Tab-separated table of C-alpha atoms in Angstrom:
chain	number	residue	atom	x	y	z
A	1	MET	CA	-18.583	-33.816	-41.008
A	2	PRO	CA	-21.802	-35.230	-42.092
A	3	ARG	CA	-25.537	-33.332	-41.621
A	4	TYR	CA	-27.070	-36.349	-40.574
A	5	PRO	CA	-25.139	-39.793	-39.525
A	6	ALA	CA	-26.604	-43.428	-39.369
A	7	LEU	CA	-28.824	-43.899	-36.253
A	8	THR	CA	-28.500	-46.863	-34.736
A	9	PRO	CA	-32.153	-48.964	-33.812
A	10	ALA	CA	-31.398	-47.912	-29.827
A	11	GLN	CA	-32.094	-44.318	-31.858
A	12	GLU	CA	-34.917	-44.566	-34.117
A	13	LYS	CA	-36.523	-46.215	-30.739
A	14	LYS	CA	-36.165	-42.954	-28.951
A	15	VAL	CA	-36.924	-41.187	-31.745
A	16	THR	CA	-40.357	-42.776	-32.202
A	17	GLU	CA	-40.791	-42.398	-28.261
A	18	LEU	CA	-40.498	-39.074	-28.139
A	19	VAL	CA	-43.273	-38.390	-31.467
A	20	SER	CA	-44.987	-40.332	-29.515
A	21	LEU	CA	-45.347	-37.623	-26.396
A	22	LEU	CA	-45.521	-35.182	-29.165
A	23	GLU	CA	-48.887	-36.715	-30.396
A	24	LYS	CA	-49.872	-37.100	-27.294
A	25	THR	CA	-49.182	-34.155	-25.407
A	26	TYR	CA	-49.898	-31.462	-28.444
A	27	ASN	CA	-53.215	-32.775	-30.275
A	28	PRO	CA	-53.573	-30.798	-32.245
A	29	LEU	CA	-50.057	-29.773	-32.766
A	30	PRO	CA	-48.469	-26.389	-32.443
A	31	PRO	CA	-48.562	-24.314	-35.635
A	32	HIS	CA	-45.329	-24.707	-35.928
A	33	LEU	CA	-45.635	-28.753	-35.986
A	34	GLN	CA	-48.229	-27.834	-38.091
A	35	SER	CA	-46.661	-25.911	-41.279
A	36	ILE	CA	-43.213	-27.669	-41.161
A	37	GLN	CA	-45.293	-30.728	-42.390
A	38	GLN	CA	-45.184	-28.724	-46.122
A	39	PHE	CA	-41.875	-29.736	-46.058
A	40	MET	CA	-43.129	-33.564	-45.937
A	41	THR	CA	-41.030	-36.580	-48.773
A	42	GLY	CA	-42.333	-39.438	-50.244
A	43	ASP	CA	-44.859	-41.681	-48.193
A	44	GLY	CA	-45.074	-39.923	-44.934
A	45	ALA	CA	-44.695	-42.301	-41.700
A	46	ASP	CA	-42.066	-44.719	-43.938
A	47	THR	CA	-40.108	-41.712	-44.525
A	48	SER	CA	-36.990	-41.822	-43.087
A	49	THR	CA	-35.474	-39.785	-39.390
A	50	PRO	CA	-33.881	-37.112	-41.403
A	51	LEU	CA	-36.554	-36.486	-44.067
A	52	ASN	CA	-39.666	-36.092	-41.943
A	53	PRO	CA	-40.325	-33.325	-40.807
A	54	ILE	CA	-41.965	-34.398	-37.582
A	55	ARG	CA	-39.888	-37.205	-36.773
A	56	GLU	CA	-36.372	-34.478	-37.719
A	57	TYR	CA	-37.926	-32.624	-35.548
A	58	CYS	CA	-37.475	-34.676	-32.266
A	59	TYR	CA	-34.934	-36.233	-33.668
A	60	CYS	CA	-32.876	-32.615	-32.618
A	61	PHE	CA	-34.022	-32.096	-29.044
A	62	LEU	CA	-32.830	-35.635	-29.445
A	63	ILE	CA	-29.327	-35.155	-29.793
A	64	SER	CA	-29.486	-31.579	-28.096
A	65	ARG	CA	-29.643	-33.545	-25.048
A	66	GLU	CA	-27.704	-36.384	-25.549
A	67	TRP	CA	-30.871	-39.231	-26.063
A	68	ASN	CA	-31.574	-38.009	-23.060
A	69	LEU	CA	-35.372	-38.757	-24.011
A	70	HIS	CA	-36.933	-37.304	-20.765
A	71	GLU	CA	-34.934	-34.095	-21.050
A	72	ALA	CA	-35.248	-33.537	-24.966
A	73	PHE	CA	-38.996	-33.644	-23.964
A	74	GLU	CA	-38.515	-30.831	-21.140
A	75	MET	CA	-36.796	-28.889	-23.990
A	76	LEU	CA	-39.037	-29.800	-26.763
A	77	GLN	CA	-42.240	-28.369	-24.426
A	78	LEU	CA	-40.069	-25.084	-23.687
A	79	ALA	CA	-39.173	-25.008	-26.969
A	80	VAL	CA	-43.000	-25.240	-28.188
A	81	ASP	CA	-44.165	-22.651	-24.645
A	82	TYR	CA	-41.770	-20.495	-25.799
A	83	ARG	CA	-42.561	-19.414	-29.196
A	84	GLY	CA	-46.060	-19.459	-28.268
A	85	GLN	CA	-45.512	-16.320	-25.822
A	86	ASN	CA	-43.436	-14.633	-28.803
A	87	GLN	CA	-45.768	-15.638	-30.868
A	88	LEU	CA	-42.906	-16.344	-33.952
A	89	ASP	CA	-45.726	-18.576	-35.931
A	90	THR	CA	-47.384	-14.889	-37.091
A	91	ARG	CA	-44.212	-13.029	-37.460
A	92	ALA	CA	-43.152	-11.547	-39.973
A	93	GLU	CA	-39.352	-11.512	-40.333
A	94	PHE	CA	-38.733	-9.856	-44.102
A	95	PRO	CA	-37.633	-7.793	-45.380
A	96	SER	CA	-34.808	-8.439	-42.853
A	97	ALA	CA	-33.607	-5.532	-40.363
A	98	LEU	CA	-29.997	-6.977	-40.806
A	99	SER	CA	-27.948	-8.026	-43.305
A	100	CYS	CA	-29.745	-10.617	-45.522
A	101	LYS	CA	-27.785	-11.105	-49.545
A	102	GLY	CA	-28.178	-13.843	-51.485
A	103	TRP	CA	-32.362	-13.989	-51.263
A	104	ASP	CA	-35.006	-12.287	-52.995
A	105	GLN	CA	-36.597	-11.545	-49.657
A	106	ASP	CA	-40.333	-10.769	-51.484
A	107	GLU	CA	-40.010	-14.230	-52.627
A	108	VAL	CA	-39.168	-15.788	-49.508
A	109	ARG	CA	-42.306	-14.319	-47.710
A	110	ARG	CA	-44.299	-15.363	-50.700
A	111	ALA	CA	-42.829	-19.269	-51.458
A	112	LEU	CA	-43.214	-19.325	-46.960
A	113	GLY	CA	-47.021	-17.355	-47.715
A	114	LYS	CA	-45.708	-14.717	-45.142
A	115	GLU	CA	-47.009	-11.115	-44.847
A	116	ALA	CA	-44.398	-8.411	-45.514
A	117	ARG	CA	-43.087	-6.849	-42.152
A	118	SER	CA	-44.019	-3.112	-41.416
A	119	THR	CA	-41.032	-1.644	-41.859
A	120	ASP	CA	-39.582	1.776	-39.883
A	121	GLN	CA	-40.052	-0.134	-37.046
A	122	ARG	CA	-38.129	-0.231	-33.435
A	123	LEU	CA	-36.466	-3.585	-34.879
A	124	ASP	CA	-35.502	-1.156	-37.172
A	125	ARG	CA	-33.873	1.075	-35.061
A	126	LEU	CA	-32.339	-1.642	-33.085
A	127	CYS	CA	-30.344	-2.664	-35.466
A	128	ALA	CA	-29.020	0.086	-37.587
A	129	GLY	CA	-28.105	1.778	-33.896
A	130	ILE	CA	-25.776	-1.591	-33.525
A	131	ALA	CA	-24.284	-1.615	-36.865
A	132	PRO	CA	-21.785	1.596	-36.018
A	133	PHE	CA	-20.895	-1.317	-33.398
A	134	PHE	CA	-20.807	-5.032	-34.876
A	135	SER	CA	-21.124	-6.043	-38.453
A	136	TYR	CA	-22.665	-9.628	-39.453
A	137	GLY	CA	-24.887	-11.560	-41.044
A	138	PHE	CA	-26.444	-13.621	-43.978
A	139	HIS	CA	-24.813	-14.549	-46.846
A	140	LYS	CA	-26.269	-17.465	-49.521
A	141	TRP	CA	-25.769	-21.309	-48.469
A	142	ASP	CA	-23.059	-23.534	-48.559
A	143	LYS	CA	-22.532	-26.796	-49.696
A	144	PHE	CA	-25.493	-28.306	-48.815
A	145	GLY	CA	-28.237	-25.192	-49.055
A	146	GLN	CA	-27.765	-23.939	-45.324
A	147	PRO	CA	-28.062	-20.063	-44.524
A	148	VAL	CA	-25.126	-19.011	-43.158
A	149	LEU	CA	-24.388	-16.023	-41.277
A	150	TYR	CA	-21.025	-14.079	-40.688
A	151	MET	CA	-20.564	-12.350	-37.638
A	152	ALA	CA	-17.286	-9.943	-37.419
A	153	VAL	CA	-16.265	-10.426	-33.653
A	154	GLY	CA	-12.386	-9.492	-34.141
A	155	SER	CA	-13.694	-5.530	-35.164
A	156	ILE	CA	-16.452	-5.230	-32.902
A	157	ASP	CA	-16.387	-1.736	-30.770
A	158	GLU	CA	-17.449	-3.829	-27.577
A	159	ALA	CA	-18.037	-1.032	-25.027
A	160	GLY	CA	-19.356	1.501	-28.588
A	161	LEU	CA	-22.138	-1.876	-28.322
A	162	LEU	CA	-22.834	-2.074	-24.842
A	163	LYS	CA	-23.263	1.425	-24.387
A	164	LYS	CA	-25.818	1.957	-27.305
A	165	LEU	CA	-27.774	-0.813	-26.358
A	166	ARG	CA	-28.401	0.662	-22.671
A	167	GLN	CA	-29.533	3.828	-24.462
A	168	MET	CA	-32.379	1.715	-26.769
A	169	ALA	CA	-33.852	-0.149	-24.064
A	170	ASN	CA	-36.645	0.833	-22.755
A	171	VAL	CA	-38.122	2.151	-18.692
A	172	GLY	CA	-36.299	-1.312	-16.833
A	173	GLN	CA	-35.197	-3.582	-19.573
A	174	SER	CA	-31.471	-4.251	-19.904
A	175	GLY	CA	-29.472	-4.498	-22.885
A	176	GLU	CA	-29.355	-7.533	-22.703
A	177	ALA	CA	-33.131	-7.698	-23.249
A	178	VAL	CA	-31.990	-5.673	-26.545
A	179	MET	CA	-29.931	-7.754	-28.202
A	180	TRP	CA	-31.874	-10.669	-27.648
A	181	GLU	CA	-34.550	-8.722	-29.843
A	182	VAL	CA	-32.508	-8.526	-32.236
A	183	VAL	CA	-31.290	-12.113	-32.614
A	184	GLN	CA	-34.546	-13.597	-31.886
A	185	HIS	CA	-35.431	-11.523	-35.507
A	186	SER	CA	-31.528	-12.989	-36.817
A	187	LEU	CA	-33.120	-16.546	-35.987
A	188	GLY	CA	-36.359	-16.122	-37.615
A	189	ILE	CA	-35.011	-15.064	-39.999
A	190	ASP	CA	-32.378	-18.410	-40.497
A	191	GLU	CA	-36.158	-20.475	-39.996
A	192	GLN	CA	-37.784	-18.364	-42.423
A	193	LEU	CA	-34.183	-19.407	-44.955
A	194	GLN	CA	-33.755	-22.741	-43.938
A	195	TYR	CA	-38.030	-23.756	-45.244
A	196	TYR	CA	-37.578	-21.884	-48.344
A	197	GLN	CA	-34.592	-24.154	-49.169
A	198	GLN	CA	-36.004	-27.071	-48.495
A	199	LEU	CA	-38.808	-25.462	-51.165
A	200	GLN	CA	-36.261	-25.029	-53.266
A	201	TYR	CA	-34.903	-28.219	-53.734
A	202	ASN	CA	-37.524	-29.680	-53.401
A	203	ALA	CA	-39.093	-28.660	-56.524
A	204	GLY	CA	-35.126	-28.612	-58.508
A	205	ALA	CA	-34.358	-25.019	-57.782
A	206	LEU	CA	-31.219	-25.362	-55.963
A	207	LYS	CA	-28.584	-27.657	-56.829
A	208	VAL	CA	-26.735	-28.265	-53.406
A	209	ASP	CA	-26.413	-31.754	-51.880
A	210	ALA	CA	-29.445	-32.146	-49.106
A	211	ALA	CA	-30.265	-35.685	-50.166
A	212	ASP	CA	-29.341	-36.587	-47.014
A	213	GLY	CA	-31.515	-35.062	-44.814
A	214	LEU	CA	-33.806	-31.317	-44.364
A	215	ILE	CA	-32.333	-28.320	-44.575
A	216	ARG	CA	-32.662	-27.202	-40.939
A	217	SER	CA	-28.890	-25.028	-39.770
A	218	THR	CA	-27.242	-22.905	-40.146
A	219	THR	CA	-23.311	-22.570	-40.798
A	220	LEU	CA	-21.362	-19.844	-38.468
A	221	VAL	CA	-18.481	-17.886	-39.299
A	222	ILE	CA	-17.163	-15.869	-36.582
A	223	ASP	CA	-14.334	-13.822	-37.937
A	224	LEU	CA	-11.930	-12.553	-35.827
A	225	LYS	CA	-9.367	-10.671	-37.427
A	226	GLY	CA	-8.054	-7.593	-34.749
A	227	LEU	CA	-9.131	-9.602	-32.105
A	228	THR	CA	-7.344	-8.920	-29.108
A	229	TYR	CA	-7.132	-9.698	-25.197
A	230	LYS	CA	-8.376	-6.126	-24.181
A	231	MET	CA	-11.261	-6.923	-25.184
A	232	LEU	CA	-12.476	-9.653	-23.731
A	233	TRP	CA	-14.124	-7.936	-21.535
A	234	LYS	CA	-16.178	-9.404	-18.734
A	235	PRO	CA	-19.288	-7.096	-19.807
A	236	ALA	CA	-19.214	-8.259	-23.537
A	237	LEU	CA	-18.518	-11.657	-21.966
A	238	ASP	CA	-21.238	-12.570	-20.235
A	239	LEU	CA	-23.357	-10.434	-23.158
A	240	PHE	CA	-22.603	-13.321	-25.879
A	241	MET	CA	-22.574	-15.760	-23.092
A	242	ASN	CA	-25.906	-15.171	-21.462
A	243	THR	CA	-27.493	-14.890	-25.532
A	244	LEU	CA	-25.778	-18.797	-26.105
A	245	ARG	CA	-27.213	-19.301	-23.209
A	246	GLU	CA	-30.415	-18.299	-24.500
A	247	ILE	CA	-30.661	-19.827	-28.042
A	248	PHE	CA	-29.476	-22.805	-27.176
A	249	LYS	CA	-32.142	-23.416	-24.403
A	250	TYR	CA	-34.829	-22.931	-27.091
A	251	TYR	CA	-33.244	-24.092	-30.733
A	252	SER	CA	-32.039	-27.110	-30.954
A	253	GLN	CA	-29.545	-28.698	-33.216
A	254	CYS	CA	-29.366	-25.121	-34.962
A	255	VAL	CA	-26.181	-24.750	-36.121
A	256	TYR	CA	-24.094	-27.272	-38.058
A	257	GLN	CA	-20.891	-26.019	-38.661
A	258	ILE	CA	-18.452	-23.097	-36.718
A	259	LEU	CA	-15.808	-21.854	-38.447
A	260	ILE	CA	-13.203	-19.768	-36.678
A	261	VAL	CA	-11.907	-18.413	-38.605
A	262	ASN	CA	-8.512	-15.381	-39.103
A	263	SER	CA	-7.952	-16.451	-35.366
A	264	PRO	CA	-5.097	-15.408	-33.863
A	265	ALA	CA	-2.247	-17.194	-31.163
A	266	MET	CA	-4.492	-15.944	-28.192
A	267	VAL	CA	-7.867	-17.774	-29.215
A	268	MET	CA	-7.702	-21.008	-27.216
A	269	PHE	CA	-6.994	-18.095	-23.585
A	270	ALA	CA	-11.085	-16.342	-25.319
A	271	TYR	CA	-12.446	-19.718	-26.379
A	272	LYS	CA	-11.683	-21.774	-23.119
A	273	ILE	CA	-13.503	-18.419	-21.428
A	274	VAL	CA	-17.062	-19.081	-23.374
A	275	ARG	CA	-17.025	-22.859	-24.247
A	276	GLY	CA	-18.046	-24.292	-21.200
A	277	VAL	CA	-21.941	-22.311	-22.923
A	278	LEU	CA	-21.716	-24.289	-25.426
A	279	PRO	CA	-24.069	-27.957	-25.555
A	280	PRO	CA	-21.173	-31.088	-26.322
A	281	GLY	CA	-22.508	-31.856	-29.371
A	282	VAL	CA	-21.797	-28.089	-29.978
A	283	GLN	CA	-18.358	-27.753	-29.359
A	284	GLN	CA	-17.631	-30.647	-31.355
A	285	LYS	CA	-18.634	-28.612	-34.652
A	286	VAL	CA	-16.155	-25.784	-33.507
A	287	HIS	CA	-13.659	-25.069	-36.104
A	288	ILE	CA	-10.508	-22.810	-34.895
A	289	VAL	CA	-8.416	-21.209	-38.357
A	290	ASN	CA	-5.122	-19.484	-38.218
A	291	ALA	CA	-5.486	-16.347	-40.729
A	292	GLN	CA	-2.722	-18.452	-43.161
A	293	ASP	CA	-5.862	-21.550	-43.512
A	294	THR	CA	-8.494	-19.651	-43.522
A	295	ASN	CA	-9.663	-18.767	-47.109
A	296	ALA	CA	-9.100	-22.613	-47.572
A	297	ALA	CA	-11.322	-23.691	-44.398
A	298	ILE	CA	-14.618	-22.083	-45.851
A	299	ARG	CA	-14.044	-23.298	-48.966
A	300	LYS	CA	-14.218	-26.529	-47.633
A	301	PHE	CA	-18.468	-25.659	-46.374
A	302	ILE	CA	-19.013	-23.668	-49.212
A	303	ASP	CA	-18.437	-23.171	-53.108
A	304	GLU	CA	-16.560	-20.390	-53.704
A	305	VAL	CA	-19.004	-18.803	-56.117
A	306	ASN	CA	-21.255	-17.965	-52.632
A	307	ILE	CA	-18.067	-16.955	-50.328
A	308	PRO	CA	-17.662	-13.406	-50.312
A	309	ASP	CA	-15.009	-11.902	-51.414
A	310	VAL	CA	-13.119	-10.864	-48.899
A	311	PHE	CA	-12.921	-14.457	-47.793
A	312	GLY	CA	-11.177	-14.908	-51.114
A	313	GLY	CA	-14.405	-16.280	-53.042
A	314	THR	CA	-15.851	-14.804	-56.057
A	315	CYS	CA	-19.462	-13.212	-55.585
A	316	HIS	CA	-19.578	-9.530	-55.426
A	317	CYS	CA	-22.169	-7.919	-53.490
A	318	PRO	CA	-23.684	-4.365	-54.152
A	319	GLY	CA	-22.422	-2.634	-51.097
A	320	GLY	CA	-20.330	-5.702	-49.440
A	321	CYS	CA	-20.967	-9.003	-48.869
A	322	ILE	CA	-22.256	-8.729	-45.219
A	323	GLU	CA	-23.316	-4.830	-44.539
A	324	GLY	CA	-21.490	-2.386	-42.977
A	325	TYR	CA	-18.264	-4.778	-42.883
A	326	ASP	CA	-14.810	-4.395	-43.965
A	327	PRO	CA	-12.357	-6.891	-42.620
A	328	ALA	CA	-9.156	-3.910	-42.772
A	329	HIS	CA	-10.476	-1.505	-39.938
A	330	ARG	CA	-11.361	-2.042	-36.886
A	331	ARG	CA	-14.829	-0.271	-35.797
A	332	ARG	CA	-14.453	3.272	-35.197
A	333	LYS	CA	-14.074	3.900	-31.428
A	334	ASP	CA	-16.928	6.189	-29.547
A	335	LYS	CA	-15.303	8.611	-27.449
A	336	GLU	CA	-17.690	8.267	-24.690
A	337	SER	CA	-17.528	4.793	-24.790
A	338	VAL	CA	-13.516	4.848	-24.636
A	339	SER	CA	-13.347	7.198	-21.123
A	340	SER	CA	-16.077	4.875	-19.886
A	341	THR	CA	-13.874	2.794	-20.081
A	342	SER	CA	-10.312	3.941	-19.464
A	343	GLU	CA	-9.535	2.050	-16.899
A	344	ALA	CA	-10.695	-0.982	-18.360
A	345	ALA	CA	-8.475	-1.168	-21.186
A	346	SER	CA	-4.965	-0.074	-19.323
A	347	ASN	CA	-6.245	-3.339	-16.606
A	348	ASP	CA	-6.709	-5.642	-19.434
A	349	ALA	CA	-3.729	-4.091	-22.197
A	350	THR	CA	-3.232	-6.214	-25.601
A	351	GLY	CA	-0.173	-7.215	-24.737
A	352	VAL	CA	-1.043	-9.479	-21.574
A	353	ALA	CA	1.742	-11.771	-23.041
A	354	THR	CA	2.467	-15.984	-21.251
A	355	GLU	CA	3.949	-16.193	-18.726
A	356	ASP	CA	6.360	-19.678	-17.501
A	357	ILE	CA	6.609	-19.733	-14.526
A	358	SER	CA	8.481	-22.919	-12.447
A	359	LEU	CA	7.559	-23.570	-9.254
A	360	LYS	CA	11.019	-25.557	-7.348
A	361	ALA	CA	10.334	-28.216	-5.210
A	362	GLY	CA	8.636	-26.649	-1.646
A	363	GLN	CA	8.211	-23.141	-3.480
A	364	GLN	CA	5.012	-20.796	-4.745
A	365	HIS	CA	3.830	-17.946	-7.054
A	366	LYS	CA	1.973	-15.281	-5.530
A	367	ARG	CA	0.169	-12.772	-6.610
A	368	VAL	CA	-1.762	-9.923	-5.888
A	369	PHE	CA	-4.408	-7.700	-6.320
A	370	SER	CA	-5.844	-5.020	-5.165
A	371	LEU	CA	-8.909	-4.986	-5.943
A	372	ASN	CA	-12.046	-2.366	-5.872
A	373	ALA	CA	-15.844	-3.813	-6.078
A	374	GLY	CA	-17.069	-5.180	-8.426
A	375	GLU	CA	-13.606	-5.375	-10.273
A	376	SER	CA	-12.268	-8.356	-10.871
A	377	VAL	CA	-9.120	-10.773	-12.620
A	378	VAL	CA	-9.262	-13.399	-15.197
A	379	TRP	CA	-7.061	-16.462	-15.030
A	380	GLU	CA	-5.685	-19.186	-17.789
A	381	PHE	CA	-3.068	-21.410	-16.540
A	382	VAL	CA	-1.856	-25.174	-17.102
A	383	SER	CA	1.069	-26.964	-15.928
A	384	SER	CA	2.794	-27.411	-18.467
A	385	ASP	CA	4.213	-31.201	-17.541
A	386	GLY	CA	-0.285	-32.285	-16.846
A	387	THR	CA	1.276	-32.459	-12.829
A	388	ASP	CA	-1.673	-31.129	-10.284
A	389	VAL	CA	-0.544	-28.191	-8.083
A	390	THR	CA	-1.774	-26.479	-4.854
A	391	PHE	CA	-4.290	-23.636	-6.686
A	392	VAL	CA	-5.116	-20.917	-3.616
A	393	LYS	CA	-7.676	-18.458	-3.981
A	394	CYS	CA	-8.271	-15.635	-0.998
A	395	PHE	CA	-9.600	-12.555	-0.882
A	396	VAL	CA	-8.612	-9.613	1.802
A	397	PRO	CA	-11.125	-7.104	2.851
A	398	GLU	CA	-9.957	-4.091	2.568
A	399	LYS	CA	-9.086	-3.205	6.378
A	400	ALA	CA	-7.923	-6.117	7.034
A	401	ALA	CA	-5.829	-6.183	3.949
A	402	LYS	CA	-3.873	-2.935	4.698
A	403	GLU	CA	-1.681	-4.712	7.952
A	404	MET	CA	-0.704	-6.757	5.440
A	405	ASN	CA	2.609	-6.886	4.193
A	406	TRP	CA	2.445	-8.451	0.902
A	407	GLU	CA	5.837	-8.511	0.393
A	408	ARG	CA	6.262	-11.668	2.903
A	409	VAL	CA	2.866	-12.479	4.256
A	410	SER	CA	2.697	-16.611	3.401
A	411	VAL	CA	-0.723	-18.020	2.583
A	412	SER	CA	-0.541	-19.968	6.022
A	413	LYS	CA	-1.687	-16.027	7.731
A	414	LEU	CA	-4.561	-15.383	5.099
A	415	GLU	CA	-6.356	-19.288	6.221
A	416	MET	CA	-8.900	-17.232	7.383
A	417	TYR	CA	-9.967	-15.495	3.901
A	418	VAL	CA	-9.276	-18.692	1.493
A	419	VAL	CA	-12.080	-18.498	-0.683
A	420	SER	CA	-11.243	-22.031	-2.418
A	421	ARG	CA	-8.135	-24.760	-2.329
A	422	GLU	CA	-7.938	-27.257	-4.839
A	423	ASN	CA	-5.724	-29.178	-7.003
A	424	PRO	CA	-5.560	-28.915	-11.002
A	425	SER	CA	-3.290	-29.322	-13.571
A	426	GLU	CA	-4.674	-26.272	-15.656
A	427	GLY	CA	-7.449	-23.737	-14.757
A	428	SER	CA	-8.812	-20.751	-16.184
A	429	ASP	CA	-11.761	-18.219	-14.345
A	430	GLU	CA	-12.708	-15.275	-12.804
A	431	TYR	CA	-12.690	-13.515	-9.437
A	432	THR	CA	-15.256	-10.428	-8.911
A	433	ALA	CA	-15.356	-8.674	-6.182
A	434	THR	CA	-17.935	-7.856	-4.005
A	435	ALA	CA	-16.772	-5.520	-0.957
A	436	ASN	CA	-13.167	-3.527	-1.665
A	437	GLY	CA	-9.766	-5.641	-1.246
A	438	VAL	CA	-7.409	-7.417	-2.226
A	439	LEU	CA	-7.647	-10.836	-4.340
A	440	VAL	CA	-4.447	-12.697	-3.477
A	441	LEU	CA	-3.819	-16.023	-5.700
A	442	VAL	CA	-0.909	-18.902	-5.610
A	443	TRP	CA	0.255	-21.634	-6.848
A	444	ASP	CA	1.762	-24.160	-4.520
A	445	ASN	CA	4.321	-26.667	-4.632
A	446	LYS	CA	5.136	-27.177	-1.096
A	447	LYS	CA	3.946	-30.315	-1.062
A	448	SER	CA	5.872	-32.075	-3.652
A	449	TRP	CA	10.164	-32.788	-1.902
A	450	PHE	CA	11.916	-33.223	-5.262
A	451	THR	CA	10.150	-32.257	-8.221
A	452	ALA	CA	9.490	-28.884	-10.282
A	453	LYS	CA	6.140	-27.258	-11.416
A	454	HIS	CA	5.692	-26.110	-15.038
A	455	LEU	CA	3.125	-23.421	-15.276
A	456	GLN	CA	2.314	-21.207	-18.427
A	457	MET	CA	-0.598	-18.877	-17.762
A	458	LYS	CA	-1.933	-15.542	-18.862
A	459	LEU	CA	-3.642	-12.619	-15.893
A	460	PHE	CA	-4.868	-9.223	-15.964
A	461	LYS	CA	-6.790	-7.064	-14.128
A	462	GLN	CA	-10.549	-5.385	-15.562
A	463	ALA	CA	-12.484	-2.375	-14.330
A	464	PRO	CA	-16.482	-3.664	-14.770
A	465	GLU	CA	-19.341	-2.095	-16.756
A	466	GLN	CA	-19.558	1.508	-16.327
A	467	SER	CA	-22.926	2.345	-14.730
A	468	SER	CA	-25.863	3.892	-17.454
A	469	PRO	CA	-25.469	7.571	-17.319
């Protein structure tokens, strides 16, 4: 996939229009935009969009908003305001508080004219606190000179991580906000590494294939080795998805490719849960690869000399290419975090299996779940032949549920408790109870007189996140 596909005249015109809006709105340009002009090549205004820092900056917002000029300008303004409010252009990011190997960090900050970051600060404590539960970090670059971020999602201790985030929060701060502090640092490191890589390439010191445009994105490698259904825990999924929403709200076109490697068979179930928060353009960049094809897939984008040895490369960084990352062992479980999530683990156990259900003409398939307030049921189903089936979701309050015979009750008796009724050929969703009661899910083929429907489905119940002590 090319980093910068050829633009049509109409697209070039939209880039020019967005540049004009930018310059009319911001005079002088915001600090961030002034600083990126140092990467100007050629004779400035005549440089093509991918090589002109200001045009490329505007192009990224247009791509992120599918070439809608109004929405792209709104996102641009939001991003400029966000940078100013959080003083991102005056922040020092190096030395990094997280794993970052392949660069002389002092050289990076000096080349960019940045002061050294004071260490032993809150950010360092946050990253150190997260490290026992989640391994991630930057390691060298891909074939285009773009930094590569590795994330060991399959070996994460999600319960321990969430508990630690709550413990490290300031009074009145959520664990999610704590995680965003770390993510913001990661994004700052990434941005400055991109700028440094561009300077190195311009100077002829970086031998990569970057002639088609500026180095402005990152390749993301997500390792799912060890991922199980048990790890699809709602609080952890919420943290992950809300973090993605924030990233794509303020950062345009920040990812080149997403390589999801060592993927188990159930990965599509997990991906369907989170893909809705990915912009359409980002979804097209996702590559899901099984364990057998992982090393070859990574070599397609990254030279072998820059690939960590754990992925079949020839790089052997002292202490490991990604600090704390051991793909052979799942993260340790904090004893308290295990006990706090035992109920969830018993409900969404690793052995969740795909069920094959045949609905004869006129037949229903019903599943009943007794829920306490805050508990959830997660499901995915698909009609194997692509035909629609009536799917009814009902929630019966605890008092009324006591009068029901769940072996015999029909959907007609539950009409007053219907939450939704639709006719999809597939579905992937969850329901969280706001009060004690019974959730009833019904797949109904009664409208068909002759045709059977064949469904594949997975369902499991999960407990709510435990409150902080």
